[in-house]
Amino acid sequence: ERGLHEHFMMKEIHEQPDAVGRVIRGRLDERFHTVHLGGLNMDAREAREIKRVKILGCGSAYYAGQMGAQFIEEVARIPADAEPASEFRYRNPVVERDTLYVAVSQSGETLDTLVAVQELKRKGGRVIGLVNAVGSSIAREVDGGVYLHAGPEVSVASTKALTNMAVGFAMLGIHLGRIRDVSPADGRRLIEGLKKLPADIAAIVAQEEELAKIAGRLAKHESLFFVGRTRGYPVAREGAQKLKEISYRHAEAYQTSELKHGPLALISPDVPSVAIVPDDELLDRNIGALHEIGARSGPLYVVTHPGVEVPDGVAAKIVVPKNEPELDPILLTIPLQIIAYYAAVALGHDVDKPRNLAKSVTVE
Ligand code: BG6
């Protein structure tokens, strides 16, 4: 039921504080400053043998996987990357015995992801699932996994499931990290950060009215850039994806660091940039990029943290609560969901059922 909300998507955006509360519930260990994931079916000795993590998913699940790969590599110091399952399944991949493969899916029924899992198992790979739908095909195929407990997601554009995927990867990263070299103090720091997420998300959702106005302005443009670097890059990709899916505007995500190697040529007063600028070790560089965009008269919509000084003349500054740096991507994504929603509403589109898209693609 949609309840008070006009669309499932907005209902699901509002459900995110509770959804995150559910995925972490009962899994945080305040004594050993780690995370328990009973469904992994992998003991500590096996977990120590993992030399690489490879994450597979499609669409928003793939972007959540990119966030997850960065978290796992940064925190647990295990090389990790994400690849669209739809590509992996067709390219005769090398399957390694000491790689942990992770399939990520809201529905657990996406055919590309399911076939990737089956191919991995056929070749003897160890594959776990981060899945929302209990008892789904992917959940049944994998060797173990983490259920995401986001609750049913109806809107085609994923919101709460993506958020819980990113939280699920953070928990997996802390779990693997604490078996290795992450200190108890760092474990505690990250667990405290996870516990703050529901309140932080609620504080962003409370900015809905202001974000709706910003979305109305952005929706006037035919083409937009979303830029971010390192932890902000999957955020930019997901932001661009959401806007494309439901507003049908052209949106392109770029690494901020790559702007000068090409896309700066397209910056103009007609092409706004939504820039992800977290208050982290790359802040100065990101501010420098804002000046470069501004110097070419590109309108700037900056998603940032409290206390960050953005250049004069930006079109909008959107401030999200600061959490631990490794967890920032989860929060930076939330305003982009709300912007995509209101851009689609402003343009009169069917938000919950965008043209040409299905909630889960279960056919070839
Ligand atoms: C796409 C949907 O086809 O499948 C996306 O349109 C979704 O919204 C993607 O992110 C992956 O779906 P799932 O169920 O595997 O997470």
Coordinates of C-alpha atoms and ligand atoms in Angstrom, one line a residue:
E1 CA 0.0 0.0 0.0
R2 CA 1.2 3.4 -0.9
G3 CA -0.3 5.0 2.3
L4 CA -0.1 8.8 2.3
H5 CA 2.4 8.9 -0.6
E6 CA 1.4 9.5 -4.1
H7 CA 3.9 7.0 -5.4
F8 CA 5.6 3.9 -4.1
M9 CA 9.0 5.4 -4.9
M10 CA 8.5 8.2 -2.3
K11 CA 7.0 5.8 0.2
E12 CA 10.1 3.6 -0.2
I13 CA 12.4 6.6 0.1
H14 CA 10.7 7.5 3.4
E15 CA 11.0 3.9 4.6
Q16 CA 14.8 3.9 4.5
P17 CA 15.6 4.7 8.1
D18 CA 13.5 1.7 9.2
A19 CA 14.9 -0.5 6.4
V20 CA 18.5 0.3 7.5
G21 CA 17.5 -0.4 11.1
R22 CA 16.3 -3.8 10.0
V23 CA 19.4 -4.9 8.1
I24 CA 21.8 -4.0 10.9
R25 CA 19.5 -5.4 13.7
G26 CA 21.1 -8.3 15.6
R27 CA 24.2 -8.3 13.5
L28 CA 26.4 -5.7 15.3
D29 CA 28.8 -7.1 17.9
E30 CA 29.6 -4.3 20.4
R31 CA 32.0 -6.6 22.3
F32 CA 34.4 -7.5 19.6
H33 CA 33.5 -4.5 17.4
T34 CA 32.6 -6.5 14.4
V35 CA 29.5 -7.7 12.5
H36 CA 28.0 -11.2 12.6
L37 CA 26.7 -12.5 9.3
G38 CA 25.5 -16.0 10.2
G39 CA 24.2 -16.8 6.7
L40 CA 27.6 -16.5 5.0
N41 CA 28.4 -20.2 5.8
M42 CA 32.1 -19.3 6.0
D43 CA 34.3 -19.7 9.1
A44 CA 37.0 -17.3 10.0
R45 CA 39.7 -19.6 8.6
E46 CA 38.0 -19.7 5.2
A47 CA 37.4 -15.9 5.3
R48 CA 41.1 -15.3 5.9
E49 CA 42.0 -17.2 2.7
I50 CA 40.1 -14.7 0.5
K51 CA 42.5 -12.9 -1.7
R52 CA 40.0 -10.9 -3.8
V53 CA 36.4 -9.9 -3.9
K54 CA 34.4 -9.7 -7.1
I55 CA 30.9 -8.2 -7.0
L56 CA 28.3 -8.9 -9.7
G57 CA 24.9 -7.2 -10.1
C58 CA 22.9 -5.2 -12.7
G59 CA 21.7 -1.6 -12.8
S60 CA 21.5 0.0 -9.4
A61 CA 22.7 -3.2 -7.8
Y62 CA 25.9 -2.9 -9.8
Y63 CA 26.4 0.7 -8.5
A64 CA 25.8 -0.5 -5.0
G65 CA 28.4 -3.2 -5.8
Q66 CA 30.8 -0.4 -6.7
M67 CA 30.2 1.3 -3.4
G68 CA 30.7 -2.1 -1.7
A69 CA 33.9 -2.9 -3.6
Q70 CA 35.4 0.4 -2.5
F71 CA 34.4 -0.1 1.1
I72 CA 35.8 -3.7 1.2
E73 CA 39.1 -2.7 -0.4
E74 CA 39.5 0.4 1.8
V75 CA 38.5 -1.1 5.1
A76 CA 39.4 -4.8 4.8
R77 CA 42.4 -4.2 2.4
I78 CA 41.2 -7.0 0.1
P79 CA 41.4 -6.1 -3.6
A80 CA 37.7 -5.7 -4.7
D81 CA 35.8 -4.7 -7.8
A82 CA 32.3 -4.8 -9.2
E83 CA 31.3 -5.7 -12.7
P84 CA 27.9 -5.9 -14.4
A85 CA 26.7 -9.5 -14.1
S86 CA 25.3 -9.0 -17.6
E87 CA 28.9 -8.6 -18.9
F88 CA 30.6 -11.2 -16.7
R89 CA 28.3 -14.0 -17.8
Y90 CA 29.2 -13.6 -21.5
R91 CA 33.0 -13.2 -21.3
N92 CA 34.3 -16.6 -20.2
P93 CA 35.8 -15.1 -17.0
V94 CA 38.7 -16.6 -15.1
V95 CA 37.3 -18.1 -11.9
E96 CA 39.8 -18.2 -9.0
R97 CA 39.5 -20.5 -6.0
D98 CA 40.5 -17.8 -3.4
T99 CA 38.2 -15.1 -4.8
L100 CA 34.9 -14.4 -3.0
Y101 CA 32.2 -13.8 -5.6
V102 CA 29.2 -11.7 -4.4
A103 CA 26.0 -11.6 -6.3
V104 CA 23.8 -8.6 -5.4
S105 CA 20.1 -8.3 -6.3
Q106 CA 17.0 -6.9 -4.9
S107 CA 14.6 -9.3 -6.6
G108 CA 16.9 -12.3 -6.6
E109 CA 15.5 -13.1 -10.0
T110 CA 17.5 -10.9 -12.4
L111 CA 18.4 -13.4 -15.1
D112 CA 21.8 -12.0 -15.9
T113 CA 22.8 -12.2 -12.3
L114 CA 21.4 -15.6 -11.8
V115 CA 23.2 -17.0 -14.8
A116 CA 26.5 -15.4 -13.6
V117 CA 26.0 -17.3 -10.3
Q118 CA 25.3 -20.6 -12.1
E119 CA 28.4 -20.1 -14.3
L120 CA 30.5 -19.4 -11.2
K121 CA 29.3 -22.5 -9.4
R122 CA 29.8 -24.6 -12.5
K123 CA 33.4 -23.5 -12.5
G124 CA 33.8 -24.2 -8.7
G125 CA 33.8 -20.6 -7.5
R126 CA 32.6 -19.6 -4.1
V127 CA 29.6 -17.3 -4.4
I128 CA 27.5 -15.6 -1.8
G129 CA 24.4 -13.4 -2.2
L130 CA 23.3 -10.0 -1.0
V131 CA 19.7 -10.4 -1.8
N132 CA 16.5 -8.8 -0.6
A133 CA 13.8 -11.3 -1.7
V134 CA 13.8 -14.2 0.7
G135 CA 13.7 -17.6 -1.0
S136 CA 14.4 -16.1 -4.5
S137 CA 16.3 -18.0 -7.2
I138 CA 19.6 -16.3 -6.5
A139 CA 19.2 -16.8 -2.8
R140 CA 18.7 -20.5 -3.4
E141 CA 21.6 -20.9 -5.7
V142 CA 24.4 -19.3 -3.7
D143 CA 26.7 -20.9 -1.1
G144 CA 25.6 -18.4 1.6
G145 CA 24.6 -14.8 1.9
V146 CA 23.2 -11.8 3.7
Y147 CA 19.5 -11.0 3.5
L148 CA 18.8 -7.3 3.1
H149 CA 15.5 -7.0 4.9
A150 CA 14.5 -3.8 3.0
G151 CA 10.9 -5.1 2.7
P152 CA 9.0 -5.3 -0.6
E153 CA 10.1 -2.8 -3.1
V154 CA 7.5 -1.9 -5.7
S155 CA 8.8 1.1 -7.6
V156 CA 11.0 0.2 -10.6
A157 CA 13.6 2.7 -9.5
S158 CA 15.4 1.1 -6.5
T159 CA 15.9 3.2 -3.4
K160 CA 15.7 1.4 -0.1
A161 CA 17.0 -1.9 -1.6
L162 CA 20.1 -0.1 -2.9
T163 CA 20.7 1.6 0.4
N164 CA 20.5 -1.7 2.2
M165 CA 22.8 -3.3 -0.4
A166 CA 25.4 -0.6 0.4
V167 CA 24.9 -1.2 4.2
G168 CA 25.2 -4.9 3.6
F169 CA 28.5 -4.5 1.9
A170 CA 29.7 -2.3 4.7
M171 CA 28.8 -5.0 7.2
L172 CA 30.6 -7.6 5.0
G173 CA 33.6 -5.3 4.8
I174 CA 33.7 -4.8 8.6
H175 CA 33.3 -8.6 9.1
L176 CA 36.2 -9.5 6.8
G177 CA 38.3 -6.6 8.0
R178 CA 38.0 -7.5 11.7
I179 CA 39.1 -11.1 10.9
R180 CA 42.2 -9.4 9.4
D181 CA 43.9 -6.2 10.4
V182 CA 41.1 -3.7 11.2
S183 CA 41.6 -2.6 14.8
P184 CA 38.9 -2.8 17.5
A185 CA 38.9 1.0 17.6
D186 CA 38.2 1.2 13.8
G187 CA 35.7 -1.5 14.1
R188 CA 33.9 0.4 16.8
R189 CA 34.1 3.7 14.8
L190 CA 32.4 2.0 11.8
I191 CA 29.8 0.3 13.9
E192 CA 28.9 3.6 15.6
G193 CA 28.6 5.1 12.1
L194 CA 26.2 2.3 11.0
K195 CA 24.0 2.9 14.0
K196 CA 23.8 6.6 13.1
L197 CA 22.6 6.0 9.6
P198 CA 18.9 5.8 10.2
A199 CA 18.8 9.2 11.9
D200 CA 21.1 10.7 9.3
I201 CA 18.9 9.4 6.5
A202 CA 15.8 10.8 8.2
A203 CA 17.5 14.2 8.4
I204 CA 18.0 14.1 4.6
V205 CA 14.5 13.0 3.8
A206 CA 13.3 16.0 5.9
Q207 CA 14.8 18.3 3.2
E208 CA 12.3 17.0 0.7
E209 CA 10.6 20.3 0.0
E210 CA 13.9 22.1 -0.8
L211 CA 15.1 19.2 -2.9
A212 CA 11.8 19.2 -4.8
K213 CA 12.5 22.9 -5.8
I214 CA 16.0 22.1 -6.9
A215 CA 14.7 19.1 -8.9
G216 CA 12.2 21.4 -10.7
R217 CA 15.1 23.6 -11.8
L218 CA 17.3 20.7 -12.9
A219 CA 14.4 19.1 -14.9
K220 CA 14.4 22.1 -17.3
H221 CA 17.8 20.9 -18.7
E222 CA 18.0 18.3 -21.5
S223 CA 21.3 17.0 -20.4
L224 CA 23.2 16.9 -17.1
F225 CA 26.5 15.8 -15.6
F226 CA 26.9 14.0 -12.3
V227 CA 30.5 14.1 -11.1
G228 CA 32.2 12.5 -8.2
R229 CA 35.5 10.8 -7.5
T230 CA 36.6 7.7 -5.5
R231 CA 33.8 7.2 -2.9
G232 CA 31.7 9.8 -4.7
Y233 CA 31.9 8.2 -8.1
P234 CA 29.4 5.3 -7.6
V235 CA 27.1 7.9 -6.0
A236 CA 27.3 10.0 -9.2
R237 CA 26.6 6.9 -11.3
E238 CA 23.6 6.0 -9.3
G239 CA 22.3 9.6 -9.3
A240 CA 22.6 9.8 -13.1
Q241 CA 20.9 6.4 -13.5
K242 CA 17.9 7.3 -11.3
L243 CA 17.4 10.6 -13.3
K244 CA 17.6 8.7 -16.6
E245 CA 15.3 6.0 -15.5
I246 CA 12.3 8.1 -14.4
S247 CA 12.8 11.6 -15.8
Y248 CA 14.1 10.5 -19.2
R249 CA 16.6 13.3 -19.1
H250 CA 20.1 12.6 -20.5
A251 CA 22.5 12.3 -17.5
E252 CA 26.1 11.3 -17.6
A253 CA 28.2 10.3 -14.7
Y254 CA 31.9 11.1 -14.8
Q255 CA 34.8 10.9 -12.4
T256 CA 35.6 14.5 -11.3
S257 CA 39.2 13.7 -11.9
E258 CA 38.5 12.9 -15.6
L259 CA 36.6 16.1 -16.4
K260 CA 39.7 17.8 -17.8
H261 CA 40.4 14.8 -20.0
G262 CA 37.3 15.3 -22.1
P263 CA 33.9 16.3 -20.9
L264 CA 34.8 19.8 -19.8
A265 CA 34.3 20.6 -23.5
L266 CA 30.5 20.1 -23.0
I267 CA 30.2 22.3 -20.0
S268 CA 28.0 25.3 -20.7
P269 CA 25.1 27.3 -19.1
D270 CA 22.8 24.7 -20.6
V271 CA 24.5 21.7 -19.0
P272 CA 24.4 21.7 -15.2
S273 CA 26.6 19.5 -13.1
V274 CA 25.5 17.8 -9.9
A275 CA 28.8 17.5 -8.0
I276 CA 29.4 15.1 -5.1
V277 CA 31.8 16.9 -2.8
P278 CA 32.3 15.0 0.5
D279 CA 34.3 16.6 3.3
D280 CA 37.1 14.1 2.9
E281 CA 40.8 14.0 2.0
L282 CA 40.0 15.0 -1.6
L283 CA 38.0 18.1 -0.7
D284 CA 40.5 20.6 -2.1
R285 CA 40.7 18.8 -5.4
N286 CA 36.9 18.7 -5.7
I287 CA 36.6 22.4 -4.9
G288 CA 39.2 23.0 -7.6
A289 CA 37.0 21.1 -10.1
L290 CA 34.0 23.2 -9.1
H291 CA 35.9 26.3 -10.0
E292 CA 36.8 24.8 -13.4
I293 CA 33.1 24.1 -14.1
G294 CA 32.1 27.5 -12.8
A295 CA 34.7 29.2 -15.1
R296 CA 32.9 27.6 -18.1
S297 CA 29.6 29.0 -16.8
G298 CA 28.3 25.5 -15.9
P299 CA 25.5 25.7 -13.3
L300 CA 26.6 23.8 -10.2
Y301 CA 24.4 21.8 -7.8
V302 CA 26.7 20.6 -5.0
V303 CA 26.0 17.8 -2.6
T304 CA 28.3 18.2 0.3
H305 CA 28.8 18.2 4.1
P306 CA 28.3 20.8 6.8
G307 CA 31.0 23.4 6.9
V308 CA 32.2 23.0 3.4
E309 CA 32.7 26.3 1.6
V310 CA 31.6 26.1 -2.0
P311 CA 32.5 28.7 -4.6
D312 CA 30.3 31.8 -4.9
G313 CA 27.5 31.6 -7.4
V314 CA 26.6 27.9 -7.1
A315 CA 23.0 27.2 -8.1
A316 CA 22.3 25.1 -5.0
K317 CA 24.1 23.6 -2.1
I318 CA 22.7 20.4 -0.6
V319 CA 24.1 19.4 2.8
V320 CA 23.9 15.9 4.1
P321 CA 25.0 14.8 7.6
K322 CA 28.7 13.8 7.9
N323 CA 29.2 10.2 9.0
E324 CA 32.4 8.1 8.9
P325 CA 34.1 8.8 5.5
E326 CA 33.8 5.1 4.4
L327 CA 30.0 5.3 5.0
D328 CA 29.5 8.7 3.3
P329 CA 28.4 7.3 -0.1
I330 CA 25.2 5.8 1.5
L331 CA 24.1 9.3 2.7
L332 CA 25.2 11.2 -0.4
T333 CA 23.0 9.1 -2.6
I334 CA 19.7 9.9 -0.7
P335 CA 19.2 13.5 -2.0
L336 CA 19.8 12.2 -5.5
Q337 CA 16.9 9.8 -5.2
I338 CA 14.6 12.7 -4.1
I339 CA 15.8 14.9 -6.9
A340 CA 15.2 12.2 -9.5
Y341 CA 11.7 11.7 -8.1
Y342 CA 10.7 15.3 -8.2
A343 CA 12.3 15.8 -11.6
A344 CA 10.1 13.0 -13.0
V345 CA 7.0 14.5 -11.2
A346 CA 7.8 18.0 -12.6
L347 CA 7.9 16.5 -16.1
G348 CA 4.7 14.6 -15.6
H349 CA 6.1 11.0 -15.9
D350 CA 4.8 7.8 -14.3
V351 CA 7.3 7.6 -11.6
D352 CA 6.7 4.1 -10.4
K353 CA 6.4 2.6 -13.9
P354 CA 8.9 4.2 -16.2
R355 CA 8.7 3.5 -19.9
N356 CA 10.6 0.6 -21.3
L357 CA 11.7 -0.7 -17.9
A358 CA 10.7 -3.7 -15.7
K359 CA 11.3 -4.1 -12.0
S360 CA 13.3 -7.2 -12.7
V361 CA 14.4 -8.5 -16.0
T362 CA 13.9 -12.3 -15.9
V363 CA 14.2 -13.1 -19.6
E364 CA 17.0 -13.0 -22.1
Ligands
BG6_1 C1 16.8 -3.5 -13.7 C2 15.9 -2.6 -13.0 O1 16.3 -4.1 -14.8 O2 17.3 -4.5 -12.8 C3 16.7 -1.8 -12.0 O3 15.2 -1.8 -13.9 C4 17.5 -2.8 -11.1 O4 16.0 -0.9 -11.3 C5 18.2 -3.9 -11.8 O5 18.4 -2.1 -10.3 C6 18.7 -5.0 -10.9 O6 17.6 -5.7 -10.3 P1 17.8 -6.6 -9.1 O7 16.4 -7.1 -8.7 O8 18.7 -7.7 -9.5 O9 18.5 -5.8 -8.0

